[in-house]
Amino acid sequence: MDFKTFFVKKVMMSFFISITCISAAMAFIGMSFEPETRFGYEAFLSPLIFGALASLPVLVQYSKRELSIRQTVIRKAIHFLLLEVVMLSILYFLGLLTSVSMAVSIGISILVIDLTVNLVLWINDKRIANEFNHALKKLQNDHI
């Protein structure tokens, strides 16, 4: 797959799915750890910024050729580790992590969001593959 296709299909879809999940995670973690805190309109930018930062490690999974299952698993593991390190480091340096339990909750949220993004992307890829297979079967049946 060329880089432009990869970027549109994987990185952009990952971004949009991530910002949805990040918004939900921010709401639940915020209500749990700092329920009295109120934000202004600038808080609406946080999911966009964190979604963009979360989409950057997806580039680790890019390859011009088809990857083996082992290579795919290794790249996904590296992606997840990079994602955790990048997100938790940024939150730590911004002073937004106020306790270990909050860091653990955010780490688990990152895992859940990453799994959700991968599940949605897999469902989309499976749907497209099924459409291709159906079209190929129809083409075969029409020519026989």
mmCIF file of C-alpha atoms in Angstrom, residues 23-126:
data_model
loop_
_atom_site.group_PDB
_atom_site.id
_atom_site.type_symbol
_atom_site.label_atom_id
_atom_site.label_comp_id
_atom_site.label_asym_id
_atom_site.label_seq_id
_atom_site.Cartn_x
_atom_site.Cartn_y
_atom_site.Cartn_z
ATOM 1 C CA SER A 23 -13.518 12.614 24.695
ATOM 2 C CA ALA A 24 -15.383 9.837 26.491
ATOM 3 C CA ALA A 25 -12.298 8.819 28.506
ATOM 4 C CA MET A 26 -11.618 12.433 29.519
ATOM 5 C CA ALA A 27 -15.192 12.787 30.738
ATOM 6 C CA PHE A 28 -15.154 9.567 32.795
ATOM 7 C CA ILE A 29 -11.668 10.057 34.272
ATOM 8 C CA GLY A 30 -12.362 13.730 34.958
ATOM 9 C CA MET A 31 -15.637 12.937 36.734
ATOM 10 C CA SER A 32 -13.834 10.301 38.811
ATOM 11 C CA PHE A 33 -10.692 12.185 39.831
ATOM 12 C CA GLU A 34 -11.577 15.889 39.613
ATOM 13 C CA PRO A 35 -15.380 16.236 39.516
ATOM 14 C CA GLU A 36 -15.348 19.856 40.738
ATOM 15 C CA THR A 37 -13.133 21.109 37.882
ATOM 16 C CA ARG A 38 -14.832 23.113 35.119
ATOM 17 C CA PHE A 39 -13.295 24.039 31.770
ATOM 18 C CA GLY A 40 -13.702 26.741 29.171
ATOM 19 C CA TYR A 41 -14.046 26.314 25.453
ATOM 20 C CA GLU A 42 -10.316 25.652 25.049
ATOM 21 C CA ALA A 43 -10.950 22.210 26.576
ATOM 22 C CA PHE A 44 -12.632 21.209 23.305
ATOM 23 C CA LEU A 45 -9.191 21.326 21.665
ATOM 24 C CA SER A 46 -7.703 18.710 23.996
ATOM 25 C CA PRO A 47 -9.216 15.661 22.252
ATOM 26 C CA LEU A 48 -8.055 17.006 18.889
ATOM 27 C CA ILE A 49 -4.508 17.534 20.139
ATOM 28 C CA PHE A 50 -4.323 14.186 21.913
ATOM 29 C CA GLY A 51 -5.955 12.467 18.918
ATOM 30 C CA ALA A 52 -3.281 13.899 16.634
ATOM 31 C CA LEU A 53 -0.531 12.825 19.027
ATOM 32 C CA ALA A 54 -2.091 9.356 19.302
ATOM 33 C CA SER A 55 -2.159 9.053 15.507
ATOM 34 C CA LEU A 56 1.585 9.634 15.100
ATOM 35 C CA PRO A 57 2.703 6.200 16.415
ATOM 36 C CA VAL A 58 0.458 4.571 13.775
ATOM 37 C CA LEU A 59 3.227 5.407 11.284
ATOM 38 C CA VAL A 60 5.272 2.561 12.830
ATOM 39 C CA GLN A 61 2.853 0.150 11.149
ATOM 40 C CA TYR A 62 3.469 1.478 7.629
ATOM 41 C CA SER A 63 5.124 -0.847 5.132
ATOM 42 C CA LYS A 64 5.231 -0.864 1.332
ATOM 43 C CA ARG A 65 5.033 -4.643 1.316
ATOM 44 C CA GLU A 66 2.754 -7.145 3.013
ATOM 45 C CA LEU A 67 3.910 -7.934 6.555
ATOM 46 C CA SER A 68 3.965 -11.393 8.104
ATOM 47 C CA ILE A 69 1.784 -12.041 11.131
ATOM 48 C CA ARG A 70 4.842 -11.901 13.379
ATOM 49 C CA GLN A 71 5.977 -8.561 11.905
ATOM 50 C CA THR A 72 2.459 -7.171 12.275
ATOM 51 C CA VAL A 73 2.237 -8.239 15.922
ATOM 52 C CA ILE A 74 5.677 -6.767 16.683
ATOM 53 C CA ARG A 75 4.775 -3.465 15.008
ATOM 54 C CA LYS A 76 1.462 -3.306 16.864
ATOM 55 C CA ALA A 77 3.271 -3.936 20.164
ATOM 56 C CA ILE A 78 5.815 -1.193 19.386
ATOM 57 C CA HIS A 79 2.938 1.094 18.394
ATOM 58 C CA PHE A 80 1.154 0.453 21.692
ATOM 59 C CA LEU A 81 4.304 1.044 23.776
ATOM 60 C CA LEU A 82 5.031 4.278 21.898
ATOM 61 C CA LEU A 83 1.435 5.365 22.367
ATOM 62 C CA GLU A 84 1.545 4.779 26.128
ATOM 63 C CA VAL A 85 4.943 6.479 26.520
ATOM 64 C CA VAL A 86 4.019 9.513 24.394
ATOM 65 C CA MET A 87 0.642 10.121 26.013
ATOM 66 C CA LEU A 88 1.644 9.523 29.631
ATOM 67 C CA SER A 89 4.867 11.530 29.206
ATOM 68 C CA ILE A 90 3.009 14.519 27.809
ATOM 69 C CA LEU A 91 0.434 14.376 30.603
ATOM 70 C CA TYR A 92 3.203 14.073 33.195
ATOM 71 C CA PHE A 93 5.240 17.002 31.850
ATOM 72 C CA LEU A 94 2.117 19.162 31.625
ATOM 73 C CA GLY A 95 1.425 18.378 35.277
ATOM 74 C CA LEU A 96 -1.931 16.808 34.521
ATOM 75 C CA LEU A 97 -1.212 13.501 36.269
ATOM 76 C CA THR A 98 -2.105 14.094 39.902
ATOM 77 C CA SER A 99 -1.781 10.547 41.268
ATOM 78 C CA VAL A 100 -0.565 7.069 40.432
ATOM 79 C CA SER A 101 -4.139 5.796 40.292
ATOM 80 C CA MET A 102 -4.948 8.491 37.731
ATOM 81 C CA ALA A 103 -1.918 7.446 35.639
ATOM 82 C CA VAL A 104 -3.024 3.809 35.809
ATOM 83 C CA SER A 105 -6.584 4.785 34.834
ATOM 84 C CA ILE A 106 -5.312 6.790 31.888
ATOM 85 C CA GLY A 107 -2.975 3.944 30.881
ATOM 86 C CA ILE A 108 -5.915 1.530 30.902
ATOM 87 C CA SER A 109 -7.992 4.071 28.955
ATOM 88 C CA ILE A 110 -5.237 4.289 26.348
ATOM 89 C CA LEU A 111 -5.306 0.489 26.055
ATOM 90 C CA VAL A 112 -9.096 0.434 25.661
ATOM 91 C CA ILE A 113 -9.009 3.259 23.109
ATOM 92 C CA ASP A 114 -6.242 1.522 21.139
ATOM 93 C CA LEU A 115 -8.196 -1.740 21.147
ATOM 94 C CA THR A 116 -11.331 0.113 20.030
ATOM 95 C CA VAL A 117 -9.481 1.849 17.194
ATOM 96 C CA ASN A 118 -7.978 -1.454 16.043
ATOM 97 C CA LEU A 119 -11.364 -3.193 16.256
ATOM 98 C CA VAL A 120 -13.111 -0.512 14.197
ATOM 99 C CA LEU A 121 -10.311 -0.513 11.608
ATOM 100 C CA TRP A 122 -10.426 -4.332 11.441
ATOM 101 C CA ILE A 123 -14.218 -4.319 10.984
ATOM 102 C CA ASN A 124 -13.865 -1.741 8.194
ATOM 103 C CA ASP A 125 -11.078 -3.722 6.479
ATOM 104 C CA LYS A 126 -13.119 -6.937 6.775
#
